[in-house]
Short mmCIF file of C-alpha atoms and ligand atoms in Angstrom, two decimals:
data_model
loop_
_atom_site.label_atom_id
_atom_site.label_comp_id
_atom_site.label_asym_id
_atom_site.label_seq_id
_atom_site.Cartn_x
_atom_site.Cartn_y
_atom_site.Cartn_z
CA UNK A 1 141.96 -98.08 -15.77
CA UNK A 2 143.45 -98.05 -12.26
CA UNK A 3 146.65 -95.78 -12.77
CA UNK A 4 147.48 -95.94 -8.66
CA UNK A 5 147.86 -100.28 -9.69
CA UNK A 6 149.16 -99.64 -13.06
CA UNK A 7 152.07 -97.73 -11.03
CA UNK A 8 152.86 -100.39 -8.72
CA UNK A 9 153.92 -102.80 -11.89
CA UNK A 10 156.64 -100.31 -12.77
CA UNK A 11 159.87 -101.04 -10.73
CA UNK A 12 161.37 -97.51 -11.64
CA UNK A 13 158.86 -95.55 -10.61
CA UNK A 14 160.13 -96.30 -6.80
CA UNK A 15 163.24 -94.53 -8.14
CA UNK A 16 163.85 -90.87 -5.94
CA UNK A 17 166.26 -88.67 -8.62
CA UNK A 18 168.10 -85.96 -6.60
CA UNK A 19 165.95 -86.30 -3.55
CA UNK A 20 162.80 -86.26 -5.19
CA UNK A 21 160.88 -88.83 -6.68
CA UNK A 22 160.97 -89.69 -9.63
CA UNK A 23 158.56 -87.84 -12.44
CA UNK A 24 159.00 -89.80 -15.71
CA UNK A 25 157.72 -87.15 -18.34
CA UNK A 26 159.77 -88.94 -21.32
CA UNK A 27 157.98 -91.77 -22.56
CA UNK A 28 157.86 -90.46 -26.23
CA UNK A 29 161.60 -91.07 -25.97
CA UNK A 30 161.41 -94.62 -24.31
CA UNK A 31 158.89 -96.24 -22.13
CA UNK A 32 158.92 -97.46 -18.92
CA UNK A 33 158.95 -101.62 -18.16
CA UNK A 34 156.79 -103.09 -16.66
CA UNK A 35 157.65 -106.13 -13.66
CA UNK A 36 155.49 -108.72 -16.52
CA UNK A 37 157.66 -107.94 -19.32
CA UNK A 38 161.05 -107.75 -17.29
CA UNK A 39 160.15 -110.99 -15.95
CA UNK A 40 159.87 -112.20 -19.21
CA UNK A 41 162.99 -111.78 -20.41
CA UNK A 42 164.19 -113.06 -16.97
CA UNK A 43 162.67 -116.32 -17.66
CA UNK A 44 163.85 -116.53 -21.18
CA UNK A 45 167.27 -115.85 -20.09
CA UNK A 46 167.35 -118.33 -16.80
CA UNK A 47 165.36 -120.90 -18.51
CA UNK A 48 164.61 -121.21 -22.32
CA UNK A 49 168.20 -119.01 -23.99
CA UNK A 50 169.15 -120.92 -26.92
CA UNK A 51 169.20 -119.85 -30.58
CA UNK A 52 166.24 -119.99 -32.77
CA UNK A 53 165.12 -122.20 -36.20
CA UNK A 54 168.73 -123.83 -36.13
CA UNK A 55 168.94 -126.61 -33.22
CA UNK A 56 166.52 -129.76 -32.61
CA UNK A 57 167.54 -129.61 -29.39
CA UNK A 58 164.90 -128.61 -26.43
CA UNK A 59 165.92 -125.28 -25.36
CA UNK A 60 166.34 -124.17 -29.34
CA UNK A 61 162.72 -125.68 -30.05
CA UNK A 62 161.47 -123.49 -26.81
CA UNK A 63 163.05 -120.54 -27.53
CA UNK A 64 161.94 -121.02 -31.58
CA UNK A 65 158.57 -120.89 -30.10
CA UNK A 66 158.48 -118.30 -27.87
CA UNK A 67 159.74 -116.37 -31.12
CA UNK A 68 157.53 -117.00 -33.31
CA UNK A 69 154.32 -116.92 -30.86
CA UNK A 70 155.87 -113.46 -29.72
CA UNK A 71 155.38 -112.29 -33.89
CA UNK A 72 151.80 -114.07 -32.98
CA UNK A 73 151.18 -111.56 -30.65
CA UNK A 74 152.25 -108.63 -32.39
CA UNK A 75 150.40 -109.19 -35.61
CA UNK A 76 147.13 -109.55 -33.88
CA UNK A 77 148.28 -106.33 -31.90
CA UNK A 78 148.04 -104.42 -34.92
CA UNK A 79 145.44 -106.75 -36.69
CA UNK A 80 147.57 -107.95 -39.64
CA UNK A 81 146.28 -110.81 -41.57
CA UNK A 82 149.07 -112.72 -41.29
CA UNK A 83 151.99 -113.29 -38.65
CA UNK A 84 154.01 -113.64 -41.63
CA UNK A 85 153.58 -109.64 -42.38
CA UNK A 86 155.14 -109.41 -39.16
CA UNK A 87 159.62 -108.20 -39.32
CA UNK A 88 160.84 -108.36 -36.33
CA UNK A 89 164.01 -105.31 -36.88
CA UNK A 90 165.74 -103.27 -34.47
CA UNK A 91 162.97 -100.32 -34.50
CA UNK A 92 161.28 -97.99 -36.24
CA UNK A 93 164.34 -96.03 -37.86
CA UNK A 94 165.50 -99.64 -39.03
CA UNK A 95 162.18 -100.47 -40.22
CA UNK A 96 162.00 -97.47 -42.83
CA UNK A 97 165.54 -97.60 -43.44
CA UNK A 98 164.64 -101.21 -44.64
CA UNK A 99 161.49 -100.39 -46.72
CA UNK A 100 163.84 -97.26 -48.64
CA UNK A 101 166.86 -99.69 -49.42
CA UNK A 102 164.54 -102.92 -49.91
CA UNK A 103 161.39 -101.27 -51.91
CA UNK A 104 161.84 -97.93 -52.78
CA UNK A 105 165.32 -97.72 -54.02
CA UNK A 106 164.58 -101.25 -56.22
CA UNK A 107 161.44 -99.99 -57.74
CA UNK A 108 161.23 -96.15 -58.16
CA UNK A 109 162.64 -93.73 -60.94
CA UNK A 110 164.01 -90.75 -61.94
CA UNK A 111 160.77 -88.49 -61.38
CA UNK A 112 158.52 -90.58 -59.65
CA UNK A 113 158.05 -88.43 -56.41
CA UNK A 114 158.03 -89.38 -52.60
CA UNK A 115 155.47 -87.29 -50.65
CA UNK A 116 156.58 -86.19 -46.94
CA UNK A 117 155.53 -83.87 -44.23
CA UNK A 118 158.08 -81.15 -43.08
CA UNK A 119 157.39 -82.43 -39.74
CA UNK A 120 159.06 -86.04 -39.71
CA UNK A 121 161.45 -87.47 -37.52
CA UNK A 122 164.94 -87.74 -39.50
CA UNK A 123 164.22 -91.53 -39.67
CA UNK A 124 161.40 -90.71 -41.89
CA UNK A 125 162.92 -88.04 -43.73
CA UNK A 126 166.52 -89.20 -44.47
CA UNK A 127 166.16 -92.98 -45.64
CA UNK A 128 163.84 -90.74 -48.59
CA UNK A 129 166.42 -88.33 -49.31
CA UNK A 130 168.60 -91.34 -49.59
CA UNK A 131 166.40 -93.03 -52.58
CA UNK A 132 165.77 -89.65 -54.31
CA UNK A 133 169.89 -88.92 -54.52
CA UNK A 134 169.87 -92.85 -55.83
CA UNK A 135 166.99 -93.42 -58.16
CA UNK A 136 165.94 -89.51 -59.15
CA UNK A 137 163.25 -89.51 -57.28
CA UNK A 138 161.72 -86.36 -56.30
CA UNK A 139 160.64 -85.37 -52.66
CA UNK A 140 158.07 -83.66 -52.31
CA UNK A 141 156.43 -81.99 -48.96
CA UNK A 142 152.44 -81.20 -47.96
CA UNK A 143 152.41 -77.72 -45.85
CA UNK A 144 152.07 -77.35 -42.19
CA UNK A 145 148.92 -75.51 -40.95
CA UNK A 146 150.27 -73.03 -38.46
CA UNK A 147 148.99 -75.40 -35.59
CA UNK A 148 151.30 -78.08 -37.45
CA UNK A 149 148.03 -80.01 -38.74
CA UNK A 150 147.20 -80.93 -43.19
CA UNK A 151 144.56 -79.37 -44.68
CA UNK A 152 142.70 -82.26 -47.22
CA UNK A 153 143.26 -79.82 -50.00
CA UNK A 154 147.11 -79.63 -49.71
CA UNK A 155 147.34 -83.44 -49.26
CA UNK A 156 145.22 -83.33 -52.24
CA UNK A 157 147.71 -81.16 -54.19
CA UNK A 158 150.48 -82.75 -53.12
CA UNK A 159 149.71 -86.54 -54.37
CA UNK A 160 149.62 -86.80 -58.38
CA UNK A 161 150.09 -89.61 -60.50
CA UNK A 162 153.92 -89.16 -60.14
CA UNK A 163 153.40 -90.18 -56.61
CA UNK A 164 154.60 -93.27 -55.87
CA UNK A 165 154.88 -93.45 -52.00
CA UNK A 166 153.62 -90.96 -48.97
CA UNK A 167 155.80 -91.47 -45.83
CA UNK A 168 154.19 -89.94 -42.70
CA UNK A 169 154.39 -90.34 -39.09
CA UNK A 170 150.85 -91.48 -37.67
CA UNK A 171 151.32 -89.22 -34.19
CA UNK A 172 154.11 -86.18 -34.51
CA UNK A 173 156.74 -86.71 -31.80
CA UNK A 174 157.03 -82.93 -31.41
CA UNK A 175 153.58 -81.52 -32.09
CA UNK A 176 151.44 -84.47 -31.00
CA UNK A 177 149.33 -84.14 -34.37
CA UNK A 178 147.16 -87.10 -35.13
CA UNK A 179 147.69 -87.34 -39.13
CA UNK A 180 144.21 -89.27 -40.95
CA UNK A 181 146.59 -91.97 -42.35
CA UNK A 182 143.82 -93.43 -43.96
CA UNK A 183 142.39 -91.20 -46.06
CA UNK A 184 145.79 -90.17 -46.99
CA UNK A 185 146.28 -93.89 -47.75
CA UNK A 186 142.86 -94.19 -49.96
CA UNK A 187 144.50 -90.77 -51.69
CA UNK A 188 147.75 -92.39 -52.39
CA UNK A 189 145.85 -95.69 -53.32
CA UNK A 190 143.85 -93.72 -55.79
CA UNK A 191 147.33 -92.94 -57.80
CA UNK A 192 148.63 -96.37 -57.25
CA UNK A 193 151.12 -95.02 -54.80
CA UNK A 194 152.09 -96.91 -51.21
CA UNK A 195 151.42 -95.32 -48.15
CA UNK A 196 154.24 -96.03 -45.88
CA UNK A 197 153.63 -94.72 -41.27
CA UNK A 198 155.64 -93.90 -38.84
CA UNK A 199 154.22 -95.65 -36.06
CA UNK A 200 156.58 -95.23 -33.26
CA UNK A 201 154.30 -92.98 -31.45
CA UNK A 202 150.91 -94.25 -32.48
CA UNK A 203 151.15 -97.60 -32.06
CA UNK A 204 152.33 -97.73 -28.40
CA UNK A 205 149.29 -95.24 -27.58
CA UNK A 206 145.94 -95.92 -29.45
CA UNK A 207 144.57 -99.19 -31.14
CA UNK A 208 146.03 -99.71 -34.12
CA UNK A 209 144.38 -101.54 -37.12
CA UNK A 210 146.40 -101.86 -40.20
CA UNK A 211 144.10 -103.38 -42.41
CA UNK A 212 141.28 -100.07 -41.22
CA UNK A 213 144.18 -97.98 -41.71
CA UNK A 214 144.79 -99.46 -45.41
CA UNK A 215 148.40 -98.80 -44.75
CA UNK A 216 151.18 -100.85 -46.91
CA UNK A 217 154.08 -100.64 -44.75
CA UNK A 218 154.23 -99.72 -41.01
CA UNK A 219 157.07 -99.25 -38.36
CA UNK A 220 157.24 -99.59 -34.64
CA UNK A 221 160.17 -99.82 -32.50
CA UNK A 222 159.27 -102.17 -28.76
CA UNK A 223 161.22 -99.68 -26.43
CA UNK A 224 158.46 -97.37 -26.77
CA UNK A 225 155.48 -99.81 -25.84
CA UNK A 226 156.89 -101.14 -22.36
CA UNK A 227 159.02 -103.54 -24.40
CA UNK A 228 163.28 -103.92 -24.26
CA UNK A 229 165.17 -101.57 -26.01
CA UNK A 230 167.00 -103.33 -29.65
CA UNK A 231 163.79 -104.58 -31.23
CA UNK A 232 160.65 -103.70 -33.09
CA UNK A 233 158.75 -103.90 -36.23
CA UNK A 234 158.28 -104.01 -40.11
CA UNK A 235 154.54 -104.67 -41.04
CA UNK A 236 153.72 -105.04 -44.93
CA UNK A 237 151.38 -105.76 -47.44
CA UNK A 238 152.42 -109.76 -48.19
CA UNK A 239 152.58 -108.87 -51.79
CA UNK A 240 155.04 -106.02 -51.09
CA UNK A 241 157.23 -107.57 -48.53
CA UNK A 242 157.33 -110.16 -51.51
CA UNK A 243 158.69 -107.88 -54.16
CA UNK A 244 160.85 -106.48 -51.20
CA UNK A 245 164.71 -106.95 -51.37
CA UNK A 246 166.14 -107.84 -48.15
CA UNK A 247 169.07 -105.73 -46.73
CA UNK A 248 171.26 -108.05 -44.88
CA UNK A 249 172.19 -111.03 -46.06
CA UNK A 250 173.42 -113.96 -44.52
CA UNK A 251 172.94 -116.97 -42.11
CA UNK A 252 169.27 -118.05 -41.72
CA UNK A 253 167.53 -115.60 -44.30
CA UNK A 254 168.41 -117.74 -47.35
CA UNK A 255 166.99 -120.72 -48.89
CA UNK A 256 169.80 -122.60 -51.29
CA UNK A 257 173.83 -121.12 -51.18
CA UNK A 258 176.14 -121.74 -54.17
CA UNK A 259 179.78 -120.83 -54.38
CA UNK A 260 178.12 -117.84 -56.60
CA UNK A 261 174.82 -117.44 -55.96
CA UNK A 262 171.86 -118.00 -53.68
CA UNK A 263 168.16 -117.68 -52.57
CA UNK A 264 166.14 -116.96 -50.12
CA UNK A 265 163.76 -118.27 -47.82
CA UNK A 266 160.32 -116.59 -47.87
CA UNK A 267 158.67 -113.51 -45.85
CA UNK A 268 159.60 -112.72 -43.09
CA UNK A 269 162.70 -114.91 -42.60
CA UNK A 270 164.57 -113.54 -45.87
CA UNK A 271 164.57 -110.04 -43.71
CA UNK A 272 165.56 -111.33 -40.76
CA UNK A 273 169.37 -112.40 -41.47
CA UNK A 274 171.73 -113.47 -38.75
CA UNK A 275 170.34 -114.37 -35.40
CA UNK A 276 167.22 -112.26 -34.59
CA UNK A 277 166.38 -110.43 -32.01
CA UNK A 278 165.25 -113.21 -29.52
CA UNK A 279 164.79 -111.91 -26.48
CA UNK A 280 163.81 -108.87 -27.55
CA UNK A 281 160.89 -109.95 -29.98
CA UNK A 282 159.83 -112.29 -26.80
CA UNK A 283 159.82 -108.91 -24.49
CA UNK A 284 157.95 -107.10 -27.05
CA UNK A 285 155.32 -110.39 -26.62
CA UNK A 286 155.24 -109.66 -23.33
CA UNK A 287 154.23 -106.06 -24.01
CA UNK A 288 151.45 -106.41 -26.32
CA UNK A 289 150.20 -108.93 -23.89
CA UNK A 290 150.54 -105.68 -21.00
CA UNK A 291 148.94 -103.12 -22.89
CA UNK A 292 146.18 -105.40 -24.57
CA UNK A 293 145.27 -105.95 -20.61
CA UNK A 294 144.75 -102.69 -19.67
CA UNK A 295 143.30 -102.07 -23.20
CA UNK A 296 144.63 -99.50 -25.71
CA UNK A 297 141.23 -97.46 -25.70
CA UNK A 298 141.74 -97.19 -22.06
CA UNK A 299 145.40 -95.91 -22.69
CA UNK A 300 144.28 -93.72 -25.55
CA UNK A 301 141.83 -92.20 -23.25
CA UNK A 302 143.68 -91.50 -20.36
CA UNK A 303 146.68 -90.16 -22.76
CA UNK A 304 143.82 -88.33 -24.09
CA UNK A 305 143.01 -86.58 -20.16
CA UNK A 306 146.04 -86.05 -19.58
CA UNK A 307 146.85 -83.80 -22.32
CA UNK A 308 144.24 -81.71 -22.30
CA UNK A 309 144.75 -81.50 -18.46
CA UNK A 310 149.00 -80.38 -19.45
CA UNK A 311 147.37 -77.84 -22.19
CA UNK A 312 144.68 -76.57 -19.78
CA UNK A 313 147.77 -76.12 -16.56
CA UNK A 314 150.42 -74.82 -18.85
CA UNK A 315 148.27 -72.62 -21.18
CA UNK A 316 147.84 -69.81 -18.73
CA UNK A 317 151.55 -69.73 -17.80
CA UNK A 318 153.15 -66.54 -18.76
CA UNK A 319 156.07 -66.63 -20.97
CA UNK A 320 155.23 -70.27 -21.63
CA UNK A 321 154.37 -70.93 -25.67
CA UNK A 322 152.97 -74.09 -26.18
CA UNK A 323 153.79 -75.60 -30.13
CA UNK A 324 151.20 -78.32 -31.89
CA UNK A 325 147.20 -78.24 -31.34
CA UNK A 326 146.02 -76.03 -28.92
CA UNK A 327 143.46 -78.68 -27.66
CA UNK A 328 143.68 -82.46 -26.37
CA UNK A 329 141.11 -84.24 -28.12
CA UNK A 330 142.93 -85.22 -31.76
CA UNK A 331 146.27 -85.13 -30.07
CA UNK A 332 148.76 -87.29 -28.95
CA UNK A 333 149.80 -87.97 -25.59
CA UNK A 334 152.98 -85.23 -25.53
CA UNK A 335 153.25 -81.64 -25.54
CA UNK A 336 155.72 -79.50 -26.50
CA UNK A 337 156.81 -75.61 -25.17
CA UNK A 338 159.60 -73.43 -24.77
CA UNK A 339 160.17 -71.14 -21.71
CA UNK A 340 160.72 -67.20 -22.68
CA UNK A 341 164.47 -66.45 -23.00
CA UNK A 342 165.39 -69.79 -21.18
CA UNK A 343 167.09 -72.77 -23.07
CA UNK A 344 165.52 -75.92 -23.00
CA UNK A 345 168.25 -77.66 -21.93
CA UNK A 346 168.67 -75.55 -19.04
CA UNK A 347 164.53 -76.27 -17.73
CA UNK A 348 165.33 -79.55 -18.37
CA UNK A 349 167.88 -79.18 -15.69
CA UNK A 350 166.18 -77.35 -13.42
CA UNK A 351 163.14 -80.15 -13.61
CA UNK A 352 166.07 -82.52 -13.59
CA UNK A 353 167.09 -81.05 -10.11
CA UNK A 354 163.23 -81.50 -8.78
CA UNK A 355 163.28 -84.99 -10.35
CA UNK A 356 161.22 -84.57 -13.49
CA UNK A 357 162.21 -86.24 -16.54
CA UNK A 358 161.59 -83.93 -19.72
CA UNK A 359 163.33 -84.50 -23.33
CA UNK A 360 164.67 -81.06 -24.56
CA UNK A 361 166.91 -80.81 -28.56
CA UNK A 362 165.23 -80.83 -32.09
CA UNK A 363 163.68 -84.22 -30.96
CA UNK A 364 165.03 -85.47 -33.93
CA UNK A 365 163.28 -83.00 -36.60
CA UNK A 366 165.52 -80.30 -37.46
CA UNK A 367 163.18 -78.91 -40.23
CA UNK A 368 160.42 -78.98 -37.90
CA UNK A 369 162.28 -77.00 -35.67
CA UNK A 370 163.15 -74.50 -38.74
CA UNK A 371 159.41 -74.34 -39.32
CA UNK A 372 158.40 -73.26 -35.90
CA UNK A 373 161.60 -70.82 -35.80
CA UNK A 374 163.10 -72.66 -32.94
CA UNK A 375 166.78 -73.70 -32.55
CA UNK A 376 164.95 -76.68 -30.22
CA UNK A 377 162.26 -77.08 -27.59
CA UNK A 378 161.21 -79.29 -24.48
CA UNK A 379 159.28 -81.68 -24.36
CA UNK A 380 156.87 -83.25 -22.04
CA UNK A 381 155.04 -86.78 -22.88
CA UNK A 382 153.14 -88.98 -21.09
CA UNK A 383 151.77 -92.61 -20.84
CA UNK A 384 149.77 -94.89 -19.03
CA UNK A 385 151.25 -94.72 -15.78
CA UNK A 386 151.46 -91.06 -15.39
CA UNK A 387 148.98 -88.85 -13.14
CA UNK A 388 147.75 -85.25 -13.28
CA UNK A 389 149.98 -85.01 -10.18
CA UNK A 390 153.08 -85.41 -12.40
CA UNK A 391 151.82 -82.65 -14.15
CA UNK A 392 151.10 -80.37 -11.55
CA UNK A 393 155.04 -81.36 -10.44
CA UNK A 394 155.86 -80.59 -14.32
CA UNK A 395 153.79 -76.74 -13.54
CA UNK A 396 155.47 -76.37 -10.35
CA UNK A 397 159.11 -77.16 -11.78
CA UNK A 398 158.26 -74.66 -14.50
CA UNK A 399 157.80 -71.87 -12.25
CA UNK A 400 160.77 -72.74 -10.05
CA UNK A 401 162.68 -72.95 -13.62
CA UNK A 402 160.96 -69.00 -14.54
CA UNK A 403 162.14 -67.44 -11.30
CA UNK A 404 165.21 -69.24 -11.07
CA UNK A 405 166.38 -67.73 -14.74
CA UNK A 406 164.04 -64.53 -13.79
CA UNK A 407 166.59 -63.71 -10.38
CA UNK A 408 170.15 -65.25 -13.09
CA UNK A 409 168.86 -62.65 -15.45
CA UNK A 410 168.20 -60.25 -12.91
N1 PLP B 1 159.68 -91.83 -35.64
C1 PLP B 1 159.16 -91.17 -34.60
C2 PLP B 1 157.91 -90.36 -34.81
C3 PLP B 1 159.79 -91.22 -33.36
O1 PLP B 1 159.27 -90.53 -32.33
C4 PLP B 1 160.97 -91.98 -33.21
C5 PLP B 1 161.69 -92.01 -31.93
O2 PLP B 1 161.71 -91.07 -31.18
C6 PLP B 1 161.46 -92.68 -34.32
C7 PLP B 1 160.78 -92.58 -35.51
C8 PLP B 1 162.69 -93.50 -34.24
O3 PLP B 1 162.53 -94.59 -33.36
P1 PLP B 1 163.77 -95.49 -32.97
O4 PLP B 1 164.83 -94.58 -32.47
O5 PLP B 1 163.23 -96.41 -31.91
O6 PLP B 1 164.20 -96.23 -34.20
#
């Protein structure tokens, strides 16, 4: 993997931010785009824009089939059966938000119980919360190691025959923990419960393979994989997405309409109501075709360097605590820290100033934070066009940031 050519396909790397240029450290957030994806939608838009499944006209029979190769591309990205398991939604929060009100709300009871980590984003965490206040359902959470890992034995605990789903992110946005989705899955299989993942940081970074994962239901969002922002994914079982209510109804997701009633058309158009995401679902075609070029094992491995690189720099800083795994090699591509008596915002500000893009908040996971006794943290993540010399800018920029609040302080 050439990182030095990867670099030249991204436009906004060119960028200088306040003189400097520019450090993009905030890929966990959103992704970069690549020149082959933005021309993509470029081309859609100057040559093939028309609406999908509705026209016989050229442009709509063009555009229908840049759609549906585009869900094509994406189920053999994540090596689903079919491209029919493939719902193209807004992202990942839709996605679950779509599996609680379309699944989980229709078929669970009072008592049946929803097994969580305290350590999910809130759109893996509230959509549940949401079908336990409706159907009774009880939520239930596996402990944190202290390095934010699951022991086996709790996971073990934790899943009972009044399991009926487990809902976990595959890669932690905060702590970079790798979760082993599938022998959770097999677990939750065991009981006859679903296993439902988080994808949004997983499947941009590593191969994924649902049907090796054993997973019933997974979500993705395309802003996070070098695709456009307003799309990504719902991948089921076929016999769940079948059982599965959809949430919006109207134009194109339905089969026969009566003044009182009416059906729908099958998986995956019954979930897709409206006009879909066109463009969007084509961009996110023009991603998986990116990444599957470079390779995601490449991508995985260089993530892989360049974490344990970030842990190996920043663990010796003083003052610095570092939250998550303390090493690289079953981690994601992020890692998280605060800076002694110095808000996060205000590093972030300080890297801002040397051009360095950081996240810094709850990232989303305000019981996380809780857990780890923070109010929030920063955040550092990386991806396939970063180098180790963004992190040595990232260690640099930290120490400006320590004797910058050291000399405030006084
Ligand atoms: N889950 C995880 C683990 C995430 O990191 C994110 C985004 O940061 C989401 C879910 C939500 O993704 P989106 O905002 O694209 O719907």
């Amino acid at each position: 993997m050439n990182v030095q050519e990867i670099r030249k396909d991204f436009p906004i790397l060119e960028e200088t931010v306040n003189g400097h240029p520019l450090v993009y450290l905030d890929s966990a957030a959103t992704s970069q785009k690549p020149r082959q994806v933005i021309e993509v939608l470029q081309k859609y838009y100057e040559h093939d824009n028309s609406n999908v499944h509705r026209g016989v006209h050229t442009l709509g029979s063009r555009a229908t089939e840049a759609y549906e190769l585009a869900r094509e591309k994406v189920a053999r990205f994540i090596r689903a059966k079919s491209a029919e398991q493939v719902v193209f939604t807004r992202g990942t929060t839709e996605s679950l938000n779509m599996v609680a009100y379309g699944y989980a709300r229709q078929q669970l009871k009072e008592g049946d119980e929803i097994v969580l980590t305290p350590s999910e984003h809130h759109s893996n965490l509230i959509p549940w919360q949401q079908v336990a206040r409706t159907t009774g359902a009880v939520l239930k959470y596996i402990p944190l190691q202290p390095d934010g890992t699951l022991a086996m034995e709790d996971v073990k605990t934790a899943i009972t025959p009044a399991t009926k789903l487990v809902a976990m992110a595959h890669v932690s946005n905060v702590l970079g923990t790798i979760h082993p989705v599938r022998e959770i899955a097999a677990l939750a299989h065991e009981v006859g419960a679903i296993m439902v993942v988080d994808g949004a940081q997983s499947v941009p970074h590593m191969p994924v393979d649902v049907q090796d994962l054993g997973c019933d239901f997974l979500a993705f969002s395309g802003h996070k994989m070098c695709g456009p922002t307003g799309v990504g994914v719902l991948y089921g079982k076929r016999e769940l997405l079948d059982v599965m209510e959809p949430t919006y109804f109207g134009g194109e997701m339905i089969d026969i309409v009566e003044l009182h009633s009416a059906t729908w058309k099958d998986t995956p158009y019954k979930f897709e109501g409206g006009t879909p995401i066109i463009a969007g679902a084509i961009g996110l075609g023009a991603a998986v075709d990116y990444l599957s070029s470079i390779g995601m094992e490449e991508i995985r491995s260089h993530d892989q360097k360049l974490v344990a690189y970030a842990l190996e720099r920043l663990s010796d800083m003083p003052g610095l605590s570092i939250y998550g795994p303390k090493s690289g090699v079953n981690r994601g591509g992020l890692v998280t820290f605060n800076l002694d008596g110095v808000h996060p915002h205000d590093v972030s500000t300080v890297l801002d100033a040397e051009g360095i893009a950081i996240r810094a908040g709850h990232h989303c996971a305000q019981p996380l934070m809780r857990w780890l006794n923070v109010g929030s943290t920063a955040r550092a993540s990386f991806y396939l066009y970063n180098t180790e010399s963004d992190i040595d800018a990232l260690f640099h920029g930290l120490q400006s940031a320590k004797e910058f609040f050291q000399h405030a302080i006084g």
